Every structure is written in C-alpha cells, then in structure tokens.
mmCIF file of C-alpha atoms in Angstrom:
data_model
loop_
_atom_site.group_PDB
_atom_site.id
_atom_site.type_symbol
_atom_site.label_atom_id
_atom_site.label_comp_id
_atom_site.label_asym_id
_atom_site.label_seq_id
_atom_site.Cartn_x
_atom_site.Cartn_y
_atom_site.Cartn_z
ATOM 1 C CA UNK G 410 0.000 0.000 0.000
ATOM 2 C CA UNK G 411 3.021 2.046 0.746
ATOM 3 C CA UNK G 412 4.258 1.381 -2.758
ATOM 4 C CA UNK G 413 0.751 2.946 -4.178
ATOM 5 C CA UNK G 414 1.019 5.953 -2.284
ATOM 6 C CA UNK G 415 -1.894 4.894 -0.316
ATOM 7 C CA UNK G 416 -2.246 8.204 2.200
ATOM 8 C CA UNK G 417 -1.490 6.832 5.948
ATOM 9 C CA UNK G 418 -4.432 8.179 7.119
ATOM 10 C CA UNK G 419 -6.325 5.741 4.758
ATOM 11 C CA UNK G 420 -4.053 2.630 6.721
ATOM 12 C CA UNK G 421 -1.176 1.087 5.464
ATOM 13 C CA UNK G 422 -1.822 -2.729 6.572
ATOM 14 C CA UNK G 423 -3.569 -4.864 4.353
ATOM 15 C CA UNK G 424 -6.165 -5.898 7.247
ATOM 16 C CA UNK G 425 -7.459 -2.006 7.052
ATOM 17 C CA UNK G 426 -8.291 -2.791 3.289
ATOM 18 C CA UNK G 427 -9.432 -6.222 4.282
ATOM 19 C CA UNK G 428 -11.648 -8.307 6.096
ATOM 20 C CA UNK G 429 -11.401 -12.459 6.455
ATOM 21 C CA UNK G 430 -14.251 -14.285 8.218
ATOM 22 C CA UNK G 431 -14.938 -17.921 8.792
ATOM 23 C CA UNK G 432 -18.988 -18.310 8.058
ATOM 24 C CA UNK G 433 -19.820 -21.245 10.382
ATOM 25 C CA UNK G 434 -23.182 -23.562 11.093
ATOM 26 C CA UNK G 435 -24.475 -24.525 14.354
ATOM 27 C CA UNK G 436 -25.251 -28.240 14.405
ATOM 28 C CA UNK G 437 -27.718 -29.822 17.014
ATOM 29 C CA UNK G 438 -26.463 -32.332 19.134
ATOM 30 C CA UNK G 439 -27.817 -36.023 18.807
ATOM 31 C CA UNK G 440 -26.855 -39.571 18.356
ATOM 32 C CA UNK G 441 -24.732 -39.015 15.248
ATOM 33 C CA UNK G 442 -22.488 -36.843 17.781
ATOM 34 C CA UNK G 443 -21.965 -40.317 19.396
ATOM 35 C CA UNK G 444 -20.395 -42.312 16.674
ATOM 36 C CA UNK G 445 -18.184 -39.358 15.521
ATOM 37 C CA UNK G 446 -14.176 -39.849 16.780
ATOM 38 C CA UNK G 447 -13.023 -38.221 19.740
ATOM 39 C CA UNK G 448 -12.501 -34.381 18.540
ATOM 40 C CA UNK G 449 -8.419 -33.290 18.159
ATOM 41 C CA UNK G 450 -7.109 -30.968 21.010
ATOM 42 C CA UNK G 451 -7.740 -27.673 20.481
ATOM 43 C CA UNK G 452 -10.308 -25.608 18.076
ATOM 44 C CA UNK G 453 -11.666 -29.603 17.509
ATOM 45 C CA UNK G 454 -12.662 -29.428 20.943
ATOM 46 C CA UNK G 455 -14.305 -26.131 20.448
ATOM 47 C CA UNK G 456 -15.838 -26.833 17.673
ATOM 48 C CA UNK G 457 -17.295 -29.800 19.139
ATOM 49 C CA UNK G 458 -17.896 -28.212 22.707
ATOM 50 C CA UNK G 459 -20.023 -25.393 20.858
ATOM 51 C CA UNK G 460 -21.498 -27.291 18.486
ATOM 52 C CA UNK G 461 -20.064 -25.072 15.551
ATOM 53 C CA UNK G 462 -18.497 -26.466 12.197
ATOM 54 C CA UNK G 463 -16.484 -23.983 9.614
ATOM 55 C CA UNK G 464 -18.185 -23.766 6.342
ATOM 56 C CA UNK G 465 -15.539 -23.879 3.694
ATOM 57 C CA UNK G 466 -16.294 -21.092 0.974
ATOM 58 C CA UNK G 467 -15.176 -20.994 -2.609
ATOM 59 C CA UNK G 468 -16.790 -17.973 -4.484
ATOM 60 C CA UNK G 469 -16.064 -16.097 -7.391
ATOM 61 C CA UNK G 470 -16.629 -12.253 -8.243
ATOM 62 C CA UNK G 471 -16.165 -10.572 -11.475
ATOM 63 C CA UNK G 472 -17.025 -6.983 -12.499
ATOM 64 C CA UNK G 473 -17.134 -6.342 -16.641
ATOM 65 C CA UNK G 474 -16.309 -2.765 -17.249
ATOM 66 C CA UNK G 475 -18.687 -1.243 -14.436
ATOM 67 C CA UNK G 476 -21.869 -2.248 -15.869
ATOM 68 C CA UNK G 477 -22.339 -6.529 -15.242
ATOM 69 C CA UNK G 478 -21.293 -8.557 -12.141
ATOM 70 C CA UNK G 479 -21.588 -11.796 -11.495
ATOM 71 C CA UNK G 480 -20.938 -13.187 -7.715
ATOM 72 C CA UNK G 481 -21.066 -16.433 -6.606
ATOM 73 C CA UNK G 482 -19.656 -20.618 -6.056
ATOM 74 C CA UNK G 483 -20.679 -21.681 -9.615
ATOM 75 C CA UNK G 484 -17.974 -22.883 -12.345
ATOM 76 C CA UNK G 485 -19.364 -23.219 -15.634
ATOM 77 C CA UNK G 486 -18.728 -26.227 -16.078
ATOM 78 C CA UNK G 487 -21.193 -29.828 -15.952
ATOM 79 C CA UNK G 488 -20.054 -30.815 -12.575
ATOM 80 C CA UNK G 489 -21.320 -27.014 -11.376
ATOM 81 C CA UNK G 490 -23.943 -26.522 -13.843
ATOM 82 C CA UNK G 491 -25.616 -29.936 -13.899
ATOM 83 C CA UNK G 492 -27.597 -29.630 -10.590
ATOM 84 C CA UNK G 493 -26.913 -32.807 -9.449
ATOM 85 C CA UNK G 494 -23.670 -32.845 -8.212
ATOM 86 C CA UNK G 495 -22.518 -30.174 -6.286
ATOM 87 C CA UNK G 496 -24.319 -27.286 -4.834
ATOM 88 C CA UNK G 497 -23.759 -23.994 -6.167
ATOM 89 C CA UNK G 498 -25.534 -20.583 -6.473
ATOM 90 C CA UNK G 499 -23.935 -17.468 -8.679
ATOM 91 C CA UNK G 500 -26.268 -14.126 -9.419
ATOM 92 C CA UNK G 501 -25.732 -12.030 -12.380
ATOM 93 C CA UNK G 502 -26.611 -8.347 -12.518
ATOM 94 C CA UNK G 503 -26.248 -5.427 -15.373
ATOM 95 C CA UNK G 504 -27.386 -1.969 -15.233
ATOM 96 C CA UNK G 505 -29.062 -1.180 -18.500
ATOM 97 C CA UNK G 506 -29.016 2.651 -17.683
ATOM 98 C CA UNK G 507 -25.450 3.001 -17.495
ATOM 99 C CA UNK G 508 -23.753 1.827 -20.586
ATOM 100 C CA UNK G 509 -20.835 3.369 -22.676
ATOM 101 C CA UNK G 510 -22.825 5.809 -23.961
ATOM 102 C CA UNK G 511 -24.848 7.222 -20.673
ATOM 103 C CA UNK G 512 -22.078 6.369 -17.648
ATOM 104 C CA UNK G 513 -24.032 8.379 -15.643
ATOM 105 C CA UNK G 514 -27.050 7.656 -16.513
ATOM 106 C CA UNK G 515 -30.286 8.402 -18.394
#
C-alpha cells in the first residue's frame, strides 16, 4: 500500500483494506455426535464443545467494465452446472441505464 502511495491516514496494513471471516453452522447435538471420533485438542474441541463447524467457501466475483457482475460458487462447467452434483448458487446483474454511452445515466 506504501508502494501505491496509499495516504497513511487511509491505513497502510492490508487488514485495514481487508476483512477475512470464517462463516460457520451450528449443528444440534444427537446420536450421530456419538459415533463421531473423539474431537483433536484444540479448536476440535471447540468446535465440538459449541457445536459449531467452519463452512468452507469458494466464491467467485467478477465486475465487466462497471456495468455486469456476477458473484457467486458456480464454475461453468457440468459438474457445477448440472444440478446434481454439487451445490452452487452465482447471481448475475447489469445496469441497462449506465452503458458506454450514458455512464451516468439516463
């Protein structure tokens, strides 16, 4: 950030540009918990204590010249686009008022 003459006032470590979070699930507790194998020391016996499991994440953004986005897990690709393999979701959005010719606008 230093190197792009980022101000200082704007913060100069990447974690004041960035956020990372670990989305998790709350499971409820029942006989499946019994057959599971003893959880490892440490955030397994968290995890297990609280009843919380990480969710693993693998998403995709991309922006096409300011005017179409499209966010989300999918892969085009048959294993993604199927539907009966793996789960994924992606959303597409354009903004038909702001092309090339009105960028700001009609």
């Amino acid at each position: 950030l230093r190197e792009a003459n980022v101000p200082p006032h704007l913060g100069q470590h990447p974690t004041d540009w960035l956020m990372f979070l670990c989305p998790a699930k709350r499971e409820i507790y029942g006989p499946h918990m019994d057959v599971l194998d003893p959880p490892q020391p440490g955030l397994g016996e968290v995890f297990r204590q609280t009843m919380r499991q990480m969710i693993y994440v693998h998403s995709k953004m991309m922006i096409v010249d300011d005017a179409y986005i499209i966010v989300g897990s999918a892969n085009i690709n048959e294993r993604s686009m199927a539907g009966t393999r793996d789960t994924e979701i992606a959303v597409g959005c354009w903004q038909p008022s702001f092309n090339a010719f009105t960028p700001y606008g009609e």
